[in-house]
XYZ file of C-alpha atoms in Angstrom:
761
model
C -18.014 -6.150 0.016
C -18.547 -4.164 3.004
C -15.431 -6.053 4.784
C -12.826 -4.702 2.271
C -14.297 -1.252 2.238
C -13.457 -1.086 5.492
C -10.148 -3.315 5.006
C -9.176 -0.189 2.650
C -10.343 2.735 5.243
C -8.974 1.041 8.257
C -5.790 0.290 7.088
C -6.232 4.273 5.495
C -6.691 5.671 9.173
C -4.436 3.479 10.563
C -1.463 4.287 9.459
C -1.814 8.349 9.673
C -1.744 7.198 12.774
C 0.732 4.611 12.262
C 3.132 6.159 10.179
C 3.140 4.662 6.097
C 5.600 2.306 6.472
C 5.719 -1.555 5.986
C 6.043 -1.641 9.689
C 2.841 -0.163 10.331
C 1.577 -1.267 7.615
C 1.562 -4.881 8.624
C 0.810 -4.453 11.964
C -2.567 -2.934 10.520
C -3.225 -5.918 8.305
C -1.646 -7.743 10.886
C -4.122 -7.141 13.826
C -6.973 -7.235 11.656
C -6.492 -11.250 9.709
C -5.294 -11.549 13.003
C -9.445 -10.764 15.187
C -11.070 -11.753 11.934
C -9.048 -16.075 13.129
C -9.865 -15.360 16.588
C -13.747 -14.495 15.147
C -13.453 -17.183 13.483
C -11.778 -20.105 16.238
C -14.329 -18.444 19.137
C -17.486 -18.760 17.405
C -17.024 -22.157 15.873
C -16.715 -23.288 18.842
C -20.088 -21.606 20.211
C -22.392 -21.868 16.825
C -22.339 -25.810 16.811
C -24.498 -25.424 20.145
C -26.870 -23.450 18.998
C -30.244 -24.366 17.214
C -30.793 -20.820 15.572
C -27.239 -19.920 13.544
C -29.606 -17.545 10.566
C -30.343 -15.490 14.047
C -26.096 -15.044 15.711
C -26.005 -14.492 11.611
C -28.302 -11.008 11.859
C -26.559 -9.822 15.109
C -23.918 -10.825 14.289
C -23.759 -7.930 11.048
C -25.654 -5.815 12.947
C -22.686 -5.681 15.660
C -20.203 -5.402 12.647
C -21.886 -2.007 11.323
C -22.334 -0.625 14.792
C -18.475 -1.067 15.966
C -17.750 0.164 12.111
C -19.618 3.709 12.993
C -18.263 4.439 16.340
C -14.286 2.932 15.022
C -13.461 6.374 13.748
C -14.069 8.217 17.393
C -11.816 5.011 18.357
C -9.967 5.415 16.468
C -9.122 9.866 17.132
C -7.873 8.473 21.239
C -5.164 6.559 19.353
C -3.759 9.738 18.712
C -2.107 11.421 21.398
C -1.185 7.635 23.183
C 0.649 6.998 20.269
C 1.828 10.342 20.863
C 2.673 10.148 25.051
C 4.388 6.606 23.806
C 6.445 7.687 21.933
C 7.324 10.889 23.657
C 7.065 10.048 27.232
C 8.407 5.970 27.511
C 11.361 6.101 25.007
C 10.099 3.233 23.582
C 13.389 1.681 21.697
C 11.578 0.368 17.553
C 10.717 -2.801 18.629
C 8.872 -0.917 22.035
C 6.809 0.754 18.939
C 6.123 -2.418 16.999
C 4.418 -3.393 20.612
C 2.590 -0.456 20.879
C 1.540 0.292 16.927
C -0.082 -3.738 17.832
C -1.162 -3.827 20.701
C -2.884 0.438 19.718
C -4.207 -1.394 17.040
C -5.794 -4.954 18.128
C -7.548 -2.651 20.550
C -10.197 -0.432 18.269
C -9.489 -3.618 15.507
C -10.489 -6.012 17.400
C -14.490 -6.171 18.230
C -15.454 -5.691 14.605
C -12.562 -8.091 12.572
C -14.728 -10.853 15.414
C -17.629 -10.134 14.020
C -16.275 -10.168 11.563
C -13.851 -13.824 11.239
C -17.834 -15.632 12.745
C -19.564 -14.725 9.920
C -18.185 -17.892 7.828
C -18.855 -20.532 10.506
C -21.814 -18.909 12.261
C -23.897 -19.645 8.746
C -21.221 -22.726 7.837
C -23.683 -24.567 10.520
C -26.759 -23.285 8.293
C -25.899 -23.435 4.975
C -24.433 -27.226 5.181
C -27.434 -29.974 6.072
C -26.215 -32.835 5.356
C -22.444 -34.402 6.042
C -22.409 -35.713 2.112
C -22.747 -31.833 0.744
C -19.206 -30.072 2.889
C -17.772 -29.171 0.270
C -20.530 -27.528 -1.790
C -22.046 -25.894 0.660
C -18.920 -24.155 2.511
C -17.171 -24.159 -0.891
C -20.307 -22.265 -2.320
C -20.051 -19.912 0.449
C -16.774 -18.794 1.126
C -17.083 -18.507 -2.642
C -19.705 -15.434 -2.234
C -17.977 -14.258 0.429
C -14.779 -13.726 -1.825
C -17.082 -12.992 -4.548
C -18.237 -10.381 -2.667
C -15.010 -8.830 -1.622
C -13.598 -8.138 -4.757
C -16.546 -5.672 -4.991
C -15.329 -4.420 -1.872
C -11.799 -4.476 -3.580
C -12.570 -2.175 -6.776
C -14.943 -0.087 -4.600
C -12.447 0.452 -2.413
C -10.094 0.493 -4.303
C -10.813 2.702 -7.809
C -13.481 4.635 -7.072
C -15.394 4.979 -3.438
C -12.553 6.804 -1.571
C -11.651 9.813 -5.267
C -16.137 10.028 -4.364
C -17.648 10.437 -1.707
C -15.169 9.953 0.734
C -13.662 7.728 2.914
C -16.555 7.838 6.218
C -19.449 7.791 3.457
C -17.320 4.354 2.237
C -17.399 3.437 5.891
C -20.906 5.031 6.438
C -21.996 2.596 3.133
C -20.801 -0.768 4.414
C -21.996 -0.150 8.357
C -25.358 0.705 6.346
C -25.262 -1.744 4.040
C -24.504 -4.267 7.700
C -27.251 -3.436 9.343
C -29.478 -3.858 7.267
C -27.939 -7.456 6.361
C -28.440 -8.124 9.913
C -31.752 -6.769 10.360
C -33.052 -8.965 7.096
C -31.037 -12.040 8.647
C -33.231 -11.367 12.042
C -36.491 -11.029 9.957
C -35.530 -14.715 8.184
C -34.556 -16.295 11.484
C -37.654 -17.690 13.064
C -38.882 -19.023 9.512
C -34.932 -20.508 8.266
C -34.570 -21.386 11.463
C -37.244 -23.577 12.796
C -36.024 -25.444 9.829
C -32.963 -25.703 11.338
C -33.509 -30.006 13.322
C -31.287 -30.594 15.659
C -27.477 -31.304 15.065
C -28.371 -34.581 16.061
C -31.366 -35.500 14.139
C -29.759 -34.021 10.918
C -26.955 -36.729 12.397
C -29.192 -39.880 12.121
C -30.889 -38.252 8.907
C -27.705 -37.631 6.431
C -26.603 -39.805 4.339
C -23.309 -41.289 4.551
C -20.599 -38.840 3.054
C -18.531 -40.778 -0.162
C -14.815 -40.826 1.439
C -14.565 -40.557 5.102
C -11.544 -39.285 6.125
C -9.919 -40.308 9.382
C -6.916 -40.395 10.993
C -3.966 -39.189 12.635
C -2.751 -38.247 9.516
C -5.504 -35.438 9.731
C -3.178 -33.008 11.227
C -0.482 -32.900 8.494
C -3.545 -32.497 6.008
C -4.509 -28.840 8.489
C -0.729 -27.492 8.859
C -0.501 -27.642 5.145
C -3.370 -25.870 4.710
C -2.239 -23.277 6.813
C 1.099 -23.511 4.543
C -0.794 -23.632 1.469
C -2.379 -19.939 2.989
C 1.105 -18.318 4.050
C 2.192 -19.244 0.381
C -0.887 -17.633 -1.415
C -0.157 -14.397 0.923
C 2.919 -14.610 -0.025
C 2.555 -14.688 -3.890
C 0.860 -11.874 -3.538
C 3.086 -9.937 -1.712
C 6.075 -10.886 -4.812
C 3.240 -9.904 -7.488
C 3.394 -7.011 -5.873
C 6.913 -6.483 -6.017
C 7.153 -7.037 -9.492
C 4.263 -5.798 -10.465
C 3.675 -3.157 -9.902
C 7.210 -2.497 -11.368
C 5.568 -1.354 -14.919
C 1.491 -1.313 -13.677
C 3.001 2.191 -12.139
C 2.811 3.145 -8.523
C -0.138 4.455 -7.806
C -2.854 2.949 -6.405
C -4.827 2.006 -8.390
C -1.803 -0.539 -9.308
C -2.080 -2.296 -5.633
C -6.205 -2.149 -6.199
C -5.013 -4.134 -9.499
C -3.352 -6.727 -8.372
C -5.407 -7.678 -4.901
C -9.291 -7.647 -7.156
C -7.158 -10.012 -9.566
C -6.310 -12.287 -6.711
C -9.777 -12.493 -5.044
C -11.285 -12.469 -8.884
C -9.338 -16.380 -9.027
C -9.930 -17.640 -5.148
C -13.623 -16.648 -6.276
C -13.668 -18.752 -9.107
C -11.619 -21.311 -7.918
C -14.234 -21.742 -4.855
C -17.764 -21.809 -7.519
C -16.057 -24.670 -9.927
C -14.570 -27.101 -6.996
C -17.845 -26.921 -4.739
C -19.906 -28.812 -7.871
C -17.452 -31.121 -7.767
C -15.998 -31.782 -4.470
C -18.189 -33.958 -3.104
C -18.483 -36.553 -5.639
C -14.841 -36.263 -5.343
C -12.740 -40.305 -4.866
C -9.900 -39.285 -3.608
C -9.939 -35.565 -2.504
C -6.378 -35.706 -0.492
C -4.137 -36.565 -4.672
C -6.345 -34.067 -6.404
C -5.688 -31.798 -3.436
C -1.508 -32.816 -3.454
C -2.464 -32.737 -7.397
C -3.551 -28.420 -6.922
C -0.819 -27.337 -4.813
C 2.227 -29.225 -7.539
C -0.460 -27.155 -9.765
C -0.043 -23.721 -8.252
C 3.458 -24.032 -8.105
C 3.680 -24.584 -12.386
C 1.665 -21.624 -12.569
C 4.206 -19.309 -10.745
C 6.592 -20.846 -12.498
C 5.066 -20.168 -15.985
C 3.799 -16.938 -14.770
C 7.933 -16.023 -14.195
C 7.899 -16.110 -17.251
C 4.833 -14.661 -19.616
C 3.925 -11.446 -17.783
C 8.375 -10.769 -18.819
C 5.962 -10.577 -22.497
C 2.925 -8.128 -21.887
C 2.075 -5.348 -22.487
C 1.598 -1.987 -19.102
C 0.315 1.170 -19.135
C 2.204 2.369 -16.541
C -1.379 5.801 -15.550
C -0.829 9.317 -16.389
C -3.532 11.596 -17.542
C -3.675 10.960 -20.819
C -5.188 8.173 -20.836
C -8.718 6.954 -20.932
C -9.732 5.242 -17.637
C -11.444 2.058 -19.825
C -7.947 1.917 -22.243
C -6.184 2.740 -18.170
C -8.006 -1.018 -16.601
C -8.726 -3.068 -19.485
C -4.287 -2.849 -20.398
C -3.003 -3.130 -17.292
C -5.814 -5.823 -15.676
C -5.973 -8.244 -18.705
C -1.703 -8.479 -17.877
C -2.054 -9.389 -14.094
C -5.258 -11.440 -15.201
C -2.990 -13.193 -16.946
C -0.122 -13.743 -14.419
C -2.070 -13.930 -11.451
C -5.670 -15.181 -11.695
C -4.570 -19.088 -12.916
C -2.594 -20.077 -9.819
C -5.540 -18.025 -7.348
C -7.463 -20.448 -9.546
C -6.147 -22.788 -8.445
C -5.471 -21.373 -4.667
C -9.746 -20.554 -4.260
C -10.575 -23.767 -5.164
C -8.742 -25.612 -2.531
C -10.495 -24.538 0.210
C -14.135 -26.618 -0.458
C -11.838 -29.420 -1.222
C -10.009 -29.790 2.129
C -13.561 -28.676 3.793
C -14.476 -31.718 2.240
C -10.814 -33.634 3.968
C -11.718 -32.416 7.227
C -14.704 -30.941 8.417
C -16.510 -34.804 8.697
C -20.013 -34.540 10.600
C -22.657 -32.237 10.505
C -22.292 -31.501 14.604
C -18.881 -30.403 14.574
C -19.165 -28.519 11.194
C -19.359 -24.629 13.349
C -16.595 -25.949 15.119
C -13.836 -27.523 11.879
C -15.098 -24.362 9.004
C -13.484 -22.654 11.813
C -10.425 -24.210 12.697
C -9.641 -24.473 9.274
C -10.511 -21.284 8.451
C -8.441 -19.454 11.478
C -5.102 -22.031 9.892
C -5.829 -20.492 6.657
C -5.846 -16.537 7.727
C -3.009 -17.311 10.450
C -0.689 -18.542 7.441
C -2.109 -15.545 5.470
C -1.001 -13.877 7.903
C 3.540 -15.208 8.203
C 4.091 -15.676 5.357
C 2.519 -11.827 4.067
C 5.303 -11.490 6.851
C 7.700 -13.499 5.648
C 7.562 -12.676 2.240
C 8.018 -8.659 3.319
C 11.035 -8.426 6.132
C 12.517 -12.524 5.727
C 12.336 -14.043 1.961
C 13.064 -10.655 -0.069
C 15.724 -8.591 1.766
C 17.642 -11.937 2.273
C 17.152 -13.997 -1.134
C 15.629 -10.888 -3.106
C 11.941 -10.932 -5.231
C 13.109 -13.431 -7.638
C 15.389 -16.171 -4.753
C 11.966 -15.163 -3.192
C 9.216 -16.551 -5.497
C 11.540 -19.032 -6.892
C 11.327 -20.750 -3.252
C 7.718 -20.254 -2.815
C 7.718 -22.124 -5.976
C 9.765 -25.068 -4.804
C 7.122 -25.069 -0.570
C 3.518 -25.395 -3.138
C 4.437 -28.727 -5.460
C 6.857 -30.122 -1.962
C 3.798 -29.905 0.346
C 1.955 -31.657 -3.759
C 4.313 -33.736 -3.514
C 4.137 -34.613 0.377
C 0.221 -35.250 -0.735
C 0.587 -37.200 -3.309
C 2.850 -39.804 -1.203
C 0.063 -39.042 2.069
C -2.436 -39.416 -0.471
C -1.324 -43.763 -1.167
C -2.153 -45.423 2.115
C -5.282 -43.000 2.653
C -7.273 -43.031 -1.113
C -5.373 -45.990 -2.350
C -3.247 -43.564 -5.128
C -0.985 -44.505 -7.883
C 2.677 -44.515 -6.860
C 2.735 -43.342 -10.058
C 2.167 -40.396 -8.279
C 5.871 -40.388 -7.261
C 6.910 -39.328 -10.032
C 5.764 -36.034 -9.782
C 9.191 -35.110 -7.744
C 10.532 -34.441 -10.516
C 9.148 -31.523 -10.586
C 10.973 -29.759 -8.402
C 13.874 -29.502 -10.006
C 12.256 -26.610 -12.580
C 12.225 -24.601 -9.413
C 16.073 -25.957 -7.498
C 17.349 -25.060 -11.224
C 15.987 -22.036 -10.759
C 17.401 -21.490 -7.111
C 20.749 -19.923 -7.064
C 21.152 -19.082 -9.680
C 21.744 -15.318 -11.032
C 19.441 -12.837 -8.533
C 19.416 -10.186 -10.948
C 15.999 -10.154 -11.404
C 14.078 -7.063 -10.667
C 17.497 -5.080 -11.063
C 17.087 -6.918 -14.743
C 13.112 -6.224 -14.737
C 14.150 -1.659 -13.629
C 16.958 -2.541 -16.685
C 14.638 -1.779 -19.369
C 12.728 0.419 -17.904
C 16.209 2.782 -18.862
C 16.216 0.958 -21.903
C 17.549 2.794 -25.008
C 20.597 3.866 -24.554
C 18.996 5.841 -21.526
C 21.144 4.639 -18.682
C 22.856 1.713 -17.319
C 22.560 0.724 -13.194
C 25.284 0.760 -11.063
C 24.155 0.103 -7.940
C 20.380 -1.753 -7.019
C 18.550 -2.562 -3.756
C 15.529 -4.191 -2.950
C 14.068 -4.523 0.806
C 10.712 -4.770 2.684
C 10.144 -1.238 1.332
C 10.515 -0.831 -2.525
C 13.381 -1.471 -4.932
C 16.760 1.636 -5.155
C 18.234 2.166 -8.244
C 21.056 3.733 -9.195
C 20.686 5.166 -13.099
C 23.792 6.647 -15.366
C 23.377 7.942 -18.324
C 25.547 8.351 -21.675
C 25.668 11.956 -20.713
C 27.432 12.197 -17.306
C 24.735 12.377 -15.046
C 22.333 9.841 -12.573
C 18.955 9.402 -11.439
C 17.715 8.038 -8.903
C 15.310 5.661 -9.221
C 12.380 4.032 -6.824
C 10.596 1.068 -8.303
C 10.824 2.158 -11.297
C 9.662 5.889 -11.458
C 13.407 8.421 -11.317
C 12.608 11.162 -8.364
C 15.092 13.707 -8.652
C 18.284 14.614 -10.418
C 20.720 16.292 -9.649
C 20.147 19.769 -10.828
C 19.754 23.494 -9.350
C 15.198 22.358 -9.003
C 16.435 21.021 -5.667
C 19.755 23.169 -4.052
C 16.830 26.662 -4.141
C 14.005 23.602 -2.554
C 17.285 24.517 0.621
C 18.301 28.523 -0.303
C 15.097 29.844 -1.624
C 13.581 29.379 2.492
C 16.808 30.715 3.897
C 17.341 33.679 2.515
C 13.479 34.541 3.464
C 13.381 33.928 6.926
C 14.921 35.661 9.462
C 17.690 33.795 10.645
C 17.020 30.559 10.647
C 19.490 27.617 12.576
C 17.185 24.728 12.125
C 15.847 22.295 8.938
C 13.623 19.714 8.395
C 13.474 17.729 5.018
C 10.321 16.176 4.707
C 12.472 12.388 1.838
C 16.181 12.978 1.264
C 16.337 12.139 -2.032
C 19.661 12.830 -4.318
C 21.332 14.299 -0.115
C 21.423 18.198 -2.880
C 19.015 20.029 -0.666
C 20.290 18.561 2.378
C 23.968 19.485 1.751
C 22.700 22.921 -0.656
C 21.506 23.425 3.649
C 24.776 22.764 5.708
C 26.712 24.345 3.360
C 24.568 28.017 4.491
C 25.087 26.692 7.603
C 21.643 25.277 9.026
C 21.451 22.244 11.980
C 18.898 19.633 9.038
C 17.252 16.946 10.263
C 16.133 14.528 7.181
C 13.198 12.526 7.379
C 13.635 9.362 4.146
C 11.220 7.055 4.053
C 13.320 3.954 2.765
C 16.420 3.173 3.984
C 18.295 2.581 0.378
C 17.520 5.679 -1.014
C 19.727 7.621 2.185
C 22.530 4.876 1.028
C 22.739 5.674 -2.433
C 24.587 8.838 -1.052
C 27.948 8.714 -1.958
C 26.584 8.005 -6.038
C 25.414 11.397 -5.473
C 27.768 13.492 -3.881
C 31.085 13.617 -3.325
C 31.396 14.466 0.499
C 29.454 11.636 1.826
C 30.507 11.816 5.637
C 28.165 15.423 6.038
C 25.575 12.476 7.401
C 27.293 11.665 9.787
C 28.827 15.155 11.046
C 27.407 16.899 13.916
C 23.634 19.320 13.598
C 22.836 16.329 10.911
C 19.879 14.813 12.147
C 18.762 10.749 10.323
C 15.159 9.863 10.929
C 14.509 6.142 8.943
C 10.438 7.193 9.207
C 7.165 7.910 7.485
C 8.003 11.821 7.082
C 3.844 12.330 7.817
C 4.181 10.592 11.753
C 7.253 12.762 12.041
C 5.468 15.369 12.904
C 2.698 14.449 14.096
C 4.305 12.067 16.537
C 7.645 15.348 17.686
C 7.613 18.134 19.521
C 10.505 19.322 18.369
C 10.255 23.131 15.994
C 11.880 24.410 13.020
C 12.636 27.675 11.688
C 12.718 26.127 7.792
C 10.413 22.845 7.093
C 10.904 21.719 3.315
C 8.791 19.309 1.601
C 9.725 17.196 -1.137
C 7.558 14.856 -1.902
C 8.329 11.322 -4.436
C 6.944 12.436 -7.545
C 4.359 12.058 -8.335
C 2.028 13.171 -6.523
C -1.287 10.218 -7.621
C 2.026 7.236 -6.171
C -0.293 5.280 -3.229
C 0.142 7.115 0.105
C 1.843 10.397 -1.590
C -1.683 11.786 -0.500
C -0.811 12.792 2.626
C 2.441 14.214 2.580
C -0.454 16.956 0.315
C -3.889 17.451 2.713
C -5.543 20.255 4.712
C -4.366 18.184 8.041
C -0.771 16.890 6.790
C -0.206 20.538 6.090
C -2.130 22.260 9.888
C 1.042 19.579 12.221
C 3.638 21.633 10.361
C 2.078 24.545 10.839
C 2.515 23.194 14.655
C 6.190 21.417 14.074
C 6.374 26.047 12.674
C 8.835 27.667 15.329
C 6.692 31.380 14.964
C 8.681 32.746 12.227
C 9.366 29.398 11.028
C 9.044 29.745 6.565
C 8.251 26.197 5.088
C 8.246 25.008 1.586
C 5.957 23.081 -1.150
C 7.716 21.407 -4.048
C 5.103 21.146 -6.931
C 5.768 19.066 -9.535
C 4.346 20.529 -12.346
C 6.038 19.452 -15.507
C 5.128 16.522 -18.298
C 1.983 14.424 -17.425
C 1.669 14.955 -13.135
C -1.469 17.124 -12.437
C -4.246 18.804 -13.969
C -4.226 22.657 -14.238
C -7.535 21.934 -12.046
C -5.241 19.679 -9.795
C -2.778 21.928 -9.444
C -5.000 24.457 -8.271
C -5.569 22.484 -5.940
C -2.974 21.702 -4.316
C -1.778 25.182 -4.064
C -5.823 26.101 -1.973
C -4.966 23.116 1.003
C -1.226 24.482 1.181
C -3.026 28.413 1.167
C -5.251 26.837 3.312
C -3.363 27.221 6.472
C -0.377 29.133 5.371
C -3.387 32.167 3.731
C -0.241 33.926 2.877
C 1.697 31.701 0.351
C 4.432 33.732 -2.659
C 4.698 30.875 -6.368
C 7.857 30.696 -7.062
C 9.221 28.937 -10.766
C 11.950 26.588 -10.867
C 14.989 27.052 -12.753
C 13.873 25.131 -15.699
C 10.387 25.299 -15.153
C 10.172 21.866 -13.234
C 7.321 22.459 -10.796
C 6.660 25.746 -8.598
C 7.342 26.022 -4.505
C 4.526 27.004 -2.452
C 6.098 29.725 0.149
C 4.742 29.832 2.937
C 5.350 32.660 5.643
C 4.057 33.575 9.267
C 2.971 37.187 7.791
C 3.159 39.290 4.517
C 6.099 38.435 2.737
C 8.399 41.570 2.112
C 11.610 41.048 0.581
C 14.576 42.349 1.337
C 16.354 43.223 -1.678
C 20.171 44.004 -0.850
C 19.552 41.394 1.904
C 18.373 38.899 -0.590
C 21.148 39.832 -3.452
C 23.961 39.056 -0.305
C 23.190 35.982 0.452
C 22.958 34.833 -3.040
C 27.301 36.656 -2.890
C 28.240 34.834 -0.678
C 31.478 32.224 -1.566
C 29.655 29.244 -0.549
C 26.567 30.364 -1.880
C 27.473 30.804 -5.621
C 30.632 28.093 -5.441
C 27.176 25.645 -4.656
C 24.778 27.477 -6.840
C 27.202 26.683 -9.899
C 27.741 23.055 -9.288
C 24.647 22.108 -11.913
C 24.265 25.676 -13.713
C 19.956 25.999 -15.298
C 20.097 25.116 -18.184
C 16.239 26.813 -19.943
C 16.319 29.888 -19.509
C 20.066 31.430 -20.887
C 19.542 34.238 -18.441
C 19.356 31.730 -15.719
C 22.952 30.270 -15.898
C 23.723 31.713 -14.013
C 21.730 31.906 -10.089
C 22.886 35.624 -7.816
C 19.886 36.919 -7.020
C 18.375 38.931 -9.883
C 18.167 35.826 -11.354
C 16.696 33.733 -8.740
C 13.702 37.324 -8.088
C 12.540 36.783 -11.493
C 11.067 33.747 -10.291
C 8.740 35.083 -8.917
C 5.515 34.312 -9.762
C 2.803 35.428 -7.472
C 2.332 37.322 -4.641
C 0.036 36.126 -2.287
C -2.602 38.251 -3.726
C -1.908 36.837 -6.897
C -2.385 33.215 -5.786
C -5.377 33.835 -3.818
C -6.892 34.267 -6.946
C -5.478 31.809 -8.936
C -6.977 29.079 -7.027
C -9.925 30.755 -6.279
C -12.452 28.470 -6.494
C -10.952 25.678 -5.742
C -11.265 22.649 -3.281
C -9.252 21.917 -1.010
C -7.904 18.129 -0.180
C -8.405 16.562 3.088
C -7.340 13.185 4.943
C -11.135 12.193 3.928
C -11.189 12.758 0.353
C -8.126 12.587 -1.456
C -9.213 13.192 -5.131
C -5.323 13.471 -6.127
C -4.917 9.419 -5.092
C -7.922 8.774 -6.883
C -8.146 10.544 -10.414
C -8.785 8.101 -12.453
C -12.514 8.676 -12.983
C -11.998 12.232 -13.453
C -9.497 12.918 -16.103
C -10.326 11.952 -19.351
C -7.336 12.279 -22.901
C -8.920 15.902 -23.082
C -7.309 17.005 -19.924
C -4.448 19.584 -20.018
C -1.282 19.083 -18.345
C -0.245 21.537 -16.190
C 2.605 23.478 -17.446
C 4.542 26.951 -15.963
C 3.704 28.862 -18.752
C -0.207 28.471 -17.896
C 0.467 30.924 -13.880
C 0.953 34.407 -14.481
C 4.357 35.709 -14.750
C 5.496 37.843 -12.026
C 4.357 41.348 -12.973
C 1.835 40.651 -11.418
C 2.636 40.201 -8.155
C 5.148 43.529 -7.528
C 3.523 44.468 -3.855
C 6.193 41.562 -2.065
C 9.248 44.179 -1.875
């Protein structure tokens, strides 16, 4: 349980340093899982030579807890080190990948090594008879994974939004330390009952099926490939199911929770029977075949399931019940089979008591290394090269192929029936689907916009996201990322550029965080500014030509294209800007989006502003995106760093602009009117006329001034008493248990009108 809480919180902490890109997250996970593999091998060999496994286990748990308490201090040292490498060493993209990996390993290696050591160390205590290895280690693995289920649910649904990241880690560290001292207290009695390895071997009953021979390493290799497939399946399930579950952090946590639950159930079930099996290799083969077939069936099942994307109107119980049920029906059957494989392979591979620690450690390490490779292969090779659908059927093919190989091996080792060769025909199922149309994700996205609301005119997917351009029957286009509509062509995104430009004293350059359709970028360029834009997903930028007439603008002098995490860019870059424009992807509770709303993020932005610089933050207020209390919290957080903040409505009342200035805002009405009277600005704002209210169909100076809602005094009074959003307590990302069906949705009409703010003129 504690380990999964750490994995979630440490990944959050490290991505604040390295960025929330798929490459950064993968680097952190590889470092974490690599430490587990290293610890299992290292201590697996060590524990076989010692007679006090419970004492060793207690010391490991205390060590995990102590290093977990120290880790935030180590992470704090990464920021300056990483900034130095970024700005001084001139590292290439590949160089920064290496730097991220080295820095991640440097802070994670000790606690994750201790975590990886716990299974082989306890296996030495739990297994006393050679004919009980499968049951002992299988039960141990199942209990450990069951704790991981609890940790995943707590860390992914409850703790960060209730007690924060720091206290979540303190809780997990306390659990580790209590476990450690409890184990030390029990060690004198339990370790005294522990016989020497030679004595146990002499007293042990002979195993039911002693497997030995040159093909043992084949079993180990296939088990590693099985681990590779397991994590690759998880990556692909996440990519596909996110379209239906929605983009919140709960969607990712839900999939991982079900995944771990399946491993637990499968391991517990197999542990009860594994030591009685006469032909374990044959059973292993059939399990791999059934994994492939169950995933194959799931590809058709989930197209008929009902999912409920998170919204404030949904009661927590309804949301969890509906979506957990749907995910369970797809993910649980194959993961139960995956969980059953571990105790089975332990029974095949670990046949001697005296080497049980080393053998268990080797198995766990091989499976973990396979998992690392599977996660990498699925995200960075298979999805970009084959797409989600063909990638899934390739994995199904490999699962069935492993099963067939194991059945062939079982015939010589265990005398399995030659009828098992007939299972090779099952390979036909995935083969028939491989190479056929690969429009699965495109079709799924299309279903998101059914009932004549539009058709897809362009679709691409890579390790980052599935990006679609959708043409509406009404003649306009929308941009969708992972099934979520990002933006449309409208005056809102144009004013996101023009409003801060006209309020800033002679600005020369602008930083845009999040590119979208590029409308804000185009407006800023038409106003004569140099523009750097930061976008997480490269395919979003590639859709620019669908929405704007002059795609060559991206290649003009004075344009900086940065494919990166926006927060990470302002952390690492030394460049300063006259205007910073932030338009995070909707909704604010999307996984990772909270990083662009916290106090710490705004403090980083303040460092990147020139002395007269202005910052503009877009806050959506339409449909079911925010409650009023959430809206107030976001405004209060912004004002905590930029106290001279004014709040402006948008032409179609889709949201508001927060404008932060270095001093109290004073508007020169003549200069304001003059800016919006410039021919190029008038033409730009005429392209997507405001539709509501009618008085704003022409966005001239007076019309834009009428959008002012609150000056800084009114804004300060409006958010009085609201909490501040921080990295430590990201409550916007974890709102499920804080908002019920009675929560009112924020709407601009809830904000006082501009009549209360005359002092800005």
